[in-house]
Short mmCIF file of C-alpha atoms in Angstrom, two decimals:
data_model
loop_
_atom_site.label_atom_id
_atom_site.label_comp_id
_atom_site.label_asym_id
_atom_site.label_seq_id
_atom_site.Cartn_x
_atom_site.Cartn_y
_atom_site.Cartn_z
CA UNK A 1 0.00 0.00 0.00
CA UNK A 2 1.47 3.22 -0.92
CA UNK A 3 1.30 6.16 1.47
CA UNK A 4 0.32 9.53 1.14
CA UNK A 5 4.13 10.54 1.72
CA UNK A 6 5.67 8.16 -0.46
CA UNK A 7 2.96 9.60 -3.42
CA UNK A 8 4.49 13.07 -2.87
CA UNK A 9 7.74 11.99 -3.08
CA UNK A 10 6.80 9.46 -6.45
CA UNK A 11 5.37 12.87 -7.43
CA UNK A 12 8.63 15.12 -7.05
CA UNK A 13 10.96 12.37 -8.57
CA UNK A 14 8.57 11.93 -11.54
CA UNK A 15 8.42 15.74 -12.11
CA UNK A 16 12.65 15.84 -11.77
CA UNK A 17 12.84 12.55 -14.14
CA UNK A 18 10.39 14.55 -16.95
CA UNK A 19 12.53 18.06 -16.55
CA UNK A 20 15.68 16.13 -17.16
CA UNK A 21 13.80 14.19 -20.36
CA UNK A 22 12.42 17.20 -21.40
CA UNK A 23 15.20 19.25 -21.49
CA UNK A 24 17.44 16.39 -22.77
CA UNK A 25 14.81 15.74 -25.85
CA UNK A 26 13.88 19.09 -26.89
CA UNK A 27 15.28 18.82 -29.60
CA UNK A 28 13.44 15.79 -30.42
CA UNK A 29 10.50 16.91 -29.37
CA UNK A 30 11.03 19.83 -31.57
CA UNK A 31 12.08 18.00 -34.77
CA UNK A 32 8.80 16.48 -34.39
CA UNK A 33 7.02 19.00 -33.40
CA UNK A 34 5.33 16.09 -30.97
CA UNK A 35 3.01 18.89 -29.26
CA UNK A 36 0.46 16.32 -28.54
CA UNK A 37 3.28 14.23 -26.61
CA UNK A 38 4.21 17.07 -24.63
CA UNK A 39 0.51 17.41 -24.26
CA UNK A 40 0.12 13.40 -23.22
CA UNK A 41 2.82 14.48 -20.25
CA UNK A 42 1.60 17.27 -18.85
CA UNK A 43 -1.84 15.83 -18.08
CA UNK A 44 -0.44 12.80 -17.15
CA UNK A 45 1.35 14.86 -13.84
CA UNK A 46 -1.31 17.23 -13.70
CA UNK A 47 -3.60 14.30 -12.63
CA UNK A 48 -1.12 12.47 -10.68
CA UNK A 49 -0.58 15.67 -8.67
CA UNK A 50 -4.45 15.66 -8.43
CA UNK A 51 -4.81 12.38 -6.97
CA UNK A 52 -1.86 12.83 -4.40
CA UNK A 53 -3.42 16.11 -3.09
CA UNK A 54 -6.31 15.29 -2.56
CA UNK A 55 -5.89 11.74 -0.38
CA UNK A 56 -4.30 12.92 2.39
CA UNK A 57 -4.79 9.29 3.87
CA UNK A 58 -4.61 5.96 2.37
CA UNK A 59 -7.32 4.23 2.40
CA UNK A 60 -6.36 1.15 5.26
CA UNK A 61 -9.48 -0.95 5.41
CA UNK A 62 -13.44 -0.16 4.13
CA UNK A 63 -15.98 -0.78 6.66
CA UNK A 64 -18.58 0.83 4.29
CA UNK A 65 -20.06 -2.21 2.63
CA UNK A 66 -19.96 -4.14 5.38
CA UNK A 67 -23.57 -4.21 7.87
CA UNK A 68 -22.40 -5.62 11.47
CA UNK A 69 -25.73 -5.93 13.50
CA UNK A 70 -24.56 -4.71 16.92
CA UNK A 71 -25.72 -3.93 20.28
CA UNK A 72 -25.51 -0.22 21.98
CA UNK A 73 -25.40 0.49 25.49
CA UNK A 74 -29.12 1.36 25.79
CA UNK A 75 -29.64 -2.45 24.44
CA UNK A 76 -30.74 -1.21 20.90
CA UNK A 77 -29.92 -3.41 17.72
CA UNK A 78 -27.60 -0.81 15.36
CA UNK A 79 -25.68 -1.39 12.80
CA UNK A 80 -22.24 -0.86 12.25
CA UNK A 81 -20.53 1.32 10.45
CA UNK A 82 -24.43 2.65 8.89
CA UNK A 83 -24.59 3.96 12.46
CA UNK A 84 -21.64 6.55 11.33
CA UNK A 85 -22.19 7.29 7.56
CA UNK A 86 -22.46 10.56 6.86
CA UNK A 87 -19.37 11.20 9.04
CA UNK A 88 -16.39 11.29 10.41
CA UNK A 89 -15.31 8.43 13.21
CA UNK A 90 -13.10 8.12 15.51
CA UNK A 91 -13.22 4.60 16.50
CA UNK A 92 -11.76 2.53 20.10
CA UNK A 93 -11.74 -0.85 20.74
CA UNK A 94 -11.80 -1.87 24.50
CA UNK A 95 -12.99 -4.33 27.09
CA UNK A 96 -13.90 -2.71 30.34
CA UNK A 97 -12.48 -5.14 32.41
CA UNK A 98 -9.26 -3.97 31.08
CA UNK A 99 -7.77 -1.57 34.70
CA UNK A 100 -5.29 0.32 32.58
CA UNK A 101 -5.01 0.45 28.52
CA UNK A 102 -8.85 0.88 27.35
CA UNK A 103 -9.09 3.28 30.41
CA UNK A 104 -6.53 5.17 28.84
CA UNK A 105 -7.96 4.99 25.30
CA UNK A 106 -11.44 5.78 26.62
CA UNK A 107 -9.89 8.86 28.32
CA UNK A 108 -8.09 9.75 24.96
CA UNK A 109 -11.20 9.99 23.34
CA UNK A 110 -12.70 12.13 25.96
CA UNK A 111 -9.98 14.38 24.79
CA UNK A 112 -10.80 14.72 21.07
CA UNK A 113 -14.49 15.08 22.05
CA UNK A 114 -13.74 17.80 24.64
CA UNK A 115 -11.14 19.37 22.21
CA UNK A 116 -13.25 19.21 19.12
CA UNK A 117 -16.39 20.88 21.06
CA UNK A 118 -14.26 23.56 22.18
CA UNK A 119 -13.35 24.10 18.61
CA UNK A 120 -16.67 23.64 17.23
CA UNK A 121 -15.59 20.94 15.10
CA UNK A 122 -19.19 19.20 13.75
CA UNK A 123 -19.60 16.18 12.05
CA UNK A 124 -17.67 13.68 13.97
CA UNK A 125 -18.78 10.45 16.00
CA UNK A 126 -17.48 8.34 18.39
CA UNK A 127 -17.58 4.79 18.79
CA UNK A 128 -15.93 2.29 21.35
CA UNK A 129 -16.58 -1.30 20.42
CA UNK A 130 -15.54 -3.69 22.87
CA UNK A 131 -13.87 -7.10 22.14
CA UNK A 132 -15.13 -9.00 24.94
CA UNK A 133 -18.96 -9.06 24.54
CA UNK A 134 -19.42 -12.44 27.07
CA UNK A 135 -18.84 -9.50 30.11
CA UNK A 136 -19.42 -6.00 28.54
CA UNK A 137 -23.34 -6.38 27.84
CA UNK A 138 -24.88 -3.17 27.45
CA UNK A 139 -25.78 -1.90 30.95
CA UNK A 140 -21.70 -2.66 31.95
CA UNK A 141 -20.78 -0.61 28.62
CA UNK A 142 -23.54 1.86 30.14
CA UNK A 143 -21.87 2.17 33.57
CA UNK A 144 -18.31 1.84 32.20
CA UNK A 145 -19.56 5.89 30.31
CA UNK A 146 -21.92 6.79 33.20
CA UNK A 147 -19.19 6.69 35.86
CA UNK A 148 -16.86 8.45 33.91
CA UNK A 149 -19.14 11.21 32.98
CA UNK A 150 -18.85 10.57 29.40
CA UNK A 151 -21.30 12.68 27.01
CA UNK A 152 -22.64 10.54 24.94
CA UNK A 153 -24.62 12.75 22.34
CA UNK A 154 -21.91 11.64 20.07
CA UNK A 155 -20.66 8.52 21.45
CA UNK A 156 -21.79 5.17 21.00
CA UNK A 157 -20.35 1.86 22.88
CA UNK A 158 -21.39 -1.39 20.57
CA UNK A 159 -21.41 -5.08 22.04
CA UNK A 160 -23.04 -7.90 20.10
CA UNK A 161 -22.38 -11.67 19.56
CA UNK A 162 -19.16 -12.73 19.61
CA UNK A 163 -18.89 -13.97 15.62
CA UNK A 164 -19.94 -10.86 14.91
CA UNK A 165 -17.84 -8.71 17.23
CA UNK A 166 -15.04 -11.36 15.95
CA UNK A 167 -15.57 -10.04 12.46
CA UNK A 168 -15.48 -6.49 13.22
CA UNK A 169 -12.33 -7.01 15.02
CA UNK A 170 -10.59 -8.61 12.68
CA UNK A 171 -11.65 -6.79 9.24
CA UNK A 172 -10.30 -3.07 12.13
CA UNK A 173 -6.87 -5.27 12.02
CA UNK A 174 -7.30 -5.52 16.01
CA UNK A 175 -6.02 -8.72 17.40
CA UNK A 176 -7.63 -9.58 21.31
CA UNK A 177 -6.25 -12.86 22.46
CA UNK A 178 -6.80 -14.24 26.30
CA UNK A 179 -3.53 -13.82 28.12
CA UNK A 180 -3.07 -14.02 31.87
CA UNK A 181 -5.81 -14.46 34.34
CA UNK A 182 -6.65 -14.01 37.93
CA UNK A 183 -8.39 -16.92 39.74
CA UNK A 184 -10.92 -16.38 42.46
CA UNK A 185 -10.86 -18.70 45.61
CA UNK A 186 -14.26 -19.85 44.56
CA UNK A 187 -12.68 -21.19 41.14
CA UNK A 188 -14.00 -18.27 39.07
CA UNK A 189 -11.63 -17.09 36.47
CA UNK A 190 -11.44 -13.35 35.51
CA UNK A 191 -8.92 -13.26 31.96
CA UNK A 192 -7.11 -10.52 30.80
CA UNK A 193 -7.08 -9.72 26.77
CA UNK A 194 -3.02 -8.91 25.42
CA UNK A 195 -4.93 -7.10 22.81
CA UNK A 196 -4.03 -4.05 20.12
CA UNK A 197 -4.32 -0.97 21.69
CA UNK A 198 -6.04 0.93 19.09
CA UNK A 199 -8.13 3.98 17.91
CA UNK A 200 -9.14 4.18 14.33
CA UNK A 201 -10.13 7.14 12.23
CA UNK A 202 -12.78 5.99 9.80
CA UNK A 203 -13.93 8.29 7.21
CA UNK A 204 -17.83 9.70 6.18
CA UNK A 205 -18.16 6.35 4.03
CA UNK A 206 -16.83 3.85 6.61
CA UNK A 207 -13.44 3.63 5.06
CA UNK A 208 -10.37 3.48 8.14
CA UNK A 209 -7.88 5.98 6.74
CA UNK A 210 -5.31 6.15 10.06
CA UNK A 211 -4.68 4.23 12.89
CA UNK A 212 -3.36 5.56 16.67
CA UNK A 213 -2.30 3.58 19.55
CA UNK A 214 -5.43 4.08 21.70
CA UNK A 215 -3.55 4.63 24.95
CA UNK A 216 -0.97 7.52 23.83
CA UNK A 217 -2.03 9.79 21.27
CA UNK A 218 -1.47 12.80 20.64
CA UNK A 219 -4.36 14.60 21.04
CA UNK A 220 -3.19 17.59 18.71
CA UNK A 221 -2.30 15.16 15.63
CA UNK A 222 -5.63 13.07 15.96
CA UNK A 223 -7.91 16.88 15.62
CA UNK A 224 -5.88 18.24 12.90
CA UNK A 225 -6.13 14.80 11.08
CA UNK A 226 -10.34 14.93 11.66
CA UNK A 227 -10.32 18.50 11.17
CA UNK A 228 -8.61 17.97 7.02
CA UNK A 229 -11.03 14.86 6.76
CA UNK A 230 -13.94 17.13 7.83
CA UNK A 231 -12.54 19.65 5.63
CA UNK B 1 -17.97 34.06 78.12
CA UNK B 2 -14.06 32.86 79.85
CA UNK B 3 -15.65 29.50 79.47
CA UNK B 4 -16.64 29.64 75.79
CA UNK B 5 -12.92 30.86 75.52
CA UNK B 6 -11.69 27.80 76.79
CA UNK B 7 -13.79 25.46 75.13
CA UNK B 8 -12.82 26.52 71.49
CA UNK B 9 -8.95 26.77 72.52
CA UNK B 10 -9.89 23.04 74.02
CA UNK B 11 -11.81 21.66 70.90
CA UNK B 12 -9.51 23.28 68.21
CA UNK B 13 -6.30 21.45 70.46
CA UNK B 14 -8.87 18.30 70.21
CA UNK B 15 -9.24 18.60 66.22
CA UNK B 16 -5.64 18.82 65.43
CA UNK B 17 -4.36 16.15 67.52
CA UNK B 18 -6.87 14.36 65.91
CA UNK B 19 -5.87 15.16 62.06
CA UNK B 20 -2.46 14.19 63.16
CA UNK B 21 -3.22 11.23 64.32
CA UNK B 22 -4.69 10.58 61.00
CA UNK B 23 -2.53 11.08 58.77
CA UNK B 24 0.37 9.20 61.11
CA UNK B 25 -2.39 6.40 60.92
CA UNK B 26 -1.69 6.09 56.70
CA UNK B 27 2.34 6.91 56.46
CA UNK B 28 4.97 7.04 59.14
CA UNK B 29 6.85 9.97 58.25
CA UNK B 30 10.02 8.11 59.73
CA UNK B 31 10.01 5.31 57.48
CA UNK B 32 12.28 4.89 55.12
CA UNK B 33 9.62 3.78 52.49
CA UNK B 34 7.82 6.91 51.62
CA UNK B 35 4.65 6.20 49.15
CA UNK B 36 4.06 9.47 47.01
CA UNK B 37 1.11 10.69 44.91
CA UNK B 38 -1.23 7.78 45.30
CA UNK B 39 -4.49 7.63 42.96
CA UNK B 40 -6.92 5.37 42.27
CA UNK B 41 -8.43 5.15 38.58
CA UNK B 42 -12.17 5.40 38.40
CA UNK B 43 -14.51 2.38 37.92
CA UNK B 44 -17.64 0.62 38.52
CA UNK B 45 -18.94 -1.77 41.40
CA UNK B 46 -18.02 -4.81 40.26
CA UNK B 47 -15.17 -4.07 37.88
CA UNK B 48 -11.28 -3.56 37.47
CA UNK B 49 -9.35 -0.85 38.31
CA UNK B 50 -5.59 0.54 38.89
CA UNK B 51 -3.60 1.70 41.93
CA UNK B 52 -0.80 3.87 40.80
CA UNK B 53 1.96 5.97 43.02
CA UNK B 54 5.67 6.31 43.61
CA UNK B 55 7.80 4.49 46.23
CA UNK B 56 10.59 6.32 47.42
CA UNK B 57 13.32 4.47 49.58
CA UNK B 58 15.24 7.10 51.40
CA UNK B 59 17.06 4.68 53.29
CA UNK B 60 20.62 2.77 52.52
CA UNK B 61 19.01 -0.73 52.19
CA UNK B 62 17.49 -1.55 49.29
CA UNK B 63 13.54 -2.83 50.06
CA UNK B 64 10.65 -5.00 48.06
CA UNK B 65 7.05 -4.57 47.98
CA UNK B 66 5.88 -8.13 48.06
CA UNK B 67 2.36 -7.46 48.66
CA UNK B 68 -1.08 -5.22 48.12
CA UNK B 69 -4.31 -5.73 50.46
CA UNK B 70 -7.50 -3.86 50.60
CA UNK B 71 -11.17 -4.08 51.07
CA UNK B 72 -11.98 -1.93 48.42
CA UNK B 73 -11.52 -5.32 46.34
CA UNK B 74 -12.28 -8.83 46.35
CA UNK B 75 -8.68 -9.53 44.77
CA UNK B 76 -5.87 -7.73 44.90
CA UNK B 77 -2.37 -7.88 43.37
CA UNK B 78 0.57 -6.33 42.09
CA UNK B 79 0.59 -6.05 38.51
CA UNK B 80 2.47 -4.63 35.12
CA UNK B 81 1.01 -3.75 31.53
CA UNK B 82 3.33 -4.67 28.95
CA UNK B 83 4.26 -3.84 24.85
CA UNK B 84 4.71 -6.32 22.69
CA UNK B 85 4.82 -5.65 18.68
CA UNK B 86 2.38 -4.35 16.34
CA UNK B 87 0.76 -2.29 19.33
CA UNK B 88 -0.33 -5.61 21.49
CA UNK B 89 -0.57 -4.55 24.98
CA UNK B 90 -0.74 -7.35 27.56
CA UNK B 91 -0.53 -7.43 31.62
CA UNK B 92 0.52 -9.73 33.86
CA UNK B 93 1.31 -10.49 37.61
CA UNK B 94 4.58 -9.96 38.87
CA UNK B 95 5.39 -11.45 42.43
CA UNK B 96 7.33 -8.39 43.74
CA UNK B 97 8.93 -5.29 42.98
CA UNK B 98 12.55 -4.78 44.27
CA UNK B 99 12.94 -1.24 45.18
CA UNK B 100 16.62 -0.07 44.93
CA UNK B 101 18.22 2.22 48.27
CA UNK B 102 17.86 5.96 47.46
CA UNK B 103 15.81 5.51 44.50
CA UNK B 104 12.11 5.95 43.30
CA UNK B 105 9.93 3.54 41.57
CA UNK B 106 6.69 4.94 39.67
CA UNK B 107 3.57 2.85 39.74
CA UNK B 108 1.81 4.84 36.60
CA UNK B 109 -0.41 4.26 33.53
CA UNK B 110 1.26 1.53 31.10
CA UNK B 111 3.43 0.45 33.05
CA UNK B 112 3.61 -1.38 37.07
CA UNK B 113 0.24 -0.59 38.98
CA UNK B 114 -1.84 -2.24 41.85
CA UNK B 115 -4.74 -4.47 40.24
CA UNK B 116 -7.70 -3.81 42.09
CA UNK B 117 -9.83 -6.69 40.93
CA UNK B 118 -14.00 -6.50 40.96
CA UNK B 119 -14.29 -3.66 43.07
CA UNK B 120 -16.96 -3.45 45.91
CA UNK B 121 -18.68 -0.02 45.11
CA UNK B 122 -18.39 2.57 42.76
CA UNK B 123 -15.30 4.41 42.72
CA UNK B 124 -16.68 7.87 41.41
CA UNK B 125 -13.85 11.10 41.35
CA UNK B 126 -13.04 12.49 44.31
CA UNK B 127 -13.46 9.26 46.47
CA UNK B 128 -10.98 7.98 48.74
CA UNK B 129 -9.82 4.57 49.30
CA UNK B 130 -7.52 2.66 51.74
CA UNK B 131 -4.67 0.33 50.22
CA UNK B 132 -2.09 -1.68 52.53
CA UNK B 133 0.84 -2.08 50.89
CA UNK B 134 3.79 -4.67 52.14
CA UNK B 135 7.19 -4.18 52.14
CA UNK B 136 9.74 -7.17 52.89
CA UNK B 137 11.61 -4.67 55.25
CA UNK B 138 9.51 -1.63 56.02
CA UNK B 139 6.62 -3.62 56.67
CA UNK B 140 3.06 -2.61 56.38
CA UNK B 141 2.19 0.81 54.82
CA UNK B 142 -1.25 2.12 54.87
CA UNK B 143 -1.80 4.65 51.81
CA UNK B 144 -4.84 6.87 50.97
CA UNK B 145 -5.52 7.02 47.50
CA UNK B 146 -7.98 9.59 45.83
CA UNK B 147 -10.05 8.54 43.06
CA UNK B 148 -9.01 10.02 39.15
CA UNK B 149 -9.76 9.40 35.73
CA UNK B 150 -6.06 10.84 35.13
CA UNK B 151 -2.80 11.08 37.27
CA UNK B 152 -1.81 14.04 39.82
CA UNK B 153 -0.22 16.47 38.33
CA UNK B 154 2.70 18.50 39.88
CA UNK B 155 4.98 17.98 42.17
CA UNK B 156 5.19 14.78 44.66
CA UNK B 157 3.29 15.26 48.28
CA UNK B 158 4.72 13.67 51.10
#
């Protein structure tokens, strides 16, 4: 997959390879007075520079032909990424029994809400799907926002079965395996995920065009990069 | 109106040998073991949440913390989050942490914290909760930790 960076710099070498032909040729060029060639060329970069310009981001994964049926946190059926359409995402995947990395990665979200409301930014949604659906059922996603405060006018936490959630998961390029686990004296077993700590950004047609670690972003790259998507 | 006098001078006398005995009650300001900044993340009844703080040894011998106990928790124990590649974060218990003479060691976010595992009630900011922590030499330690979504800021309070 070629990056947005690497285009520019395909771009520049392209332009440096046709001055050096050009200039090297012009003779040729004028011998055959080959105007449509020189024609052919120049179109040929204008639309390359076209396409590099204008996608900033690559294009990682496309949710938008895909219809996950989900649960919210209020226990309503949705479906994901319809629920989004129309615009921007910032995307989280968690499991709340998780003490310290989807803590974090919730609270980083907080941030871009918070940031993006103070610079009435519109147009952007947030979503935190969790990987564990056999514990986070809606009213623990509920509580898990409730006792943090979270506004959720533009928030939405999504559980659901767990081929579905496994699908989701794995098409976002997040990996959530079992690791270590705590045993109770009763014999319960409480596991812990080692899981991708991951936020995505996903674009007004469900396409993920960059992806953060969840846990330590940088709050000021994450808005400017919603801010030229909402742009 | 002599009387009234005496029985303010009396009570405020009363109050702060009370708040001293306090906050002797969660650190002795003697021991070498000195826990710094404690702070509880937020969560709710029934779920998992993180103890962080600094230990400072003052002293010339190094120390260990082999042990976490409180009844804010069914379960608790000393934990670390680790990195692996491609972003994969993972935790895990460790048995004890050896704490080096004259040196600090930062419990924090991503890193070594206490596991507080299916806690009782709500921890909601603001809220207080008691944490013993063991030390192989300094012996018990009772710390005070205020509920936050994020860490202290600023300088350490001893």
């Amino acid at each position: 997959m070629i990056s947005f960076y690497d285009k520019i710099l395909q771009t520049i070498s392209y332009f440096l390879v046709v001055k050096k032909s050009i200039s090297g040729y012009r003779v040729f060029f004028n011998k055959l007075a080959c105007s449509t060639m020189k024609k052919i060329i120049f179109i040929t970069i204008g639309i390359f520079v076209f396409f590099a310009c204008g996608e900033k981001f690559e294009v990682i994964e496309d949710f938008g032909k895909e219809k996950y049926k989900l649960i919210n946190q209020n226990g309503a059926e949705v479906i994901f990424p319809d629920l989004t359409k129309g615009k921007t995402a910032i995307v989280g995947y968690i499991f709340t029994n998780c003490p310290d990395i989807c803590p974090l990665t919730t609270n980083n979200m907080r941030l871009i809400q918070e940031r993006l409301k103070k610079e009435k930014v519109e147009g952007v949604n947030f979503v935190s799907i969790s990987f564990d659906p056999e514990n986070d059922k809606p009213d623990v996603l509920k509580k898990f926002a409730e006792i943090r405060n979270l506004d959720l006018s533009n928030w939405t936490f999504l559980t659901g079965q767990k081929l579905v959630i496994d699908s989701v998961i794995k098409k976002a390029g997040v990996v959530a395996v079992p690791g270590d686990s705590t045993i109770y004296p009763d014999g319960r077993k409480i596991y812990y995920f080692v899981h991708t700590d991951r936020i995505q950004l996903v674009d007004d047609e469900g396409r993920v065009r960059k992806n953060y670690p969840g846990s330590k972003i940088n709050v000021d790259e994450i808005v400017g990069d919603i801010k030229s998507l909402v742009d | 109106m002599k009387s009234k006098i005496v029985f303010a001078v009396l009570f405020f006398f009363v109050l702060i040998n009370f708040s001293t005995s306090v906050s002797q009650e969660i650190q002795n300001p003697k021991s070498k073991i000195q826990i710094h900044n404690p702070w509880v993340r937020v969560a709710a009844q029934g779920a998992n949440t993180a103890l962080f703080f600094v230990i400072e040894n003052t002293g010339e011998k190094p120390d260990t913390l082999i042990s976490a106990e409180s009844k804010i928790a069914d379960i608790v124990e000393v934990h670390e989050t680790y990195a692996k590649e491609n972003d994969m974060m993972g935790m895990r218990e460790v048995k004890f942490v050896a704490v080096p003479s004259k040196s600090k060691v930062e419990f924090k976010p991503r890193s070594l914290h206490v596991m507080l595992i299916d806690v009782v009630k709500d921890l909601r900011i603001g809220d207080k909760i008691h944490v013993v922590l063991t030390f192989k030499h300094a012996g018990k330690i009772k710390v005070k930790a205020v509920v936050q979504e994020m860490p202290i800021m600023g300088g350490m309070k001893h």
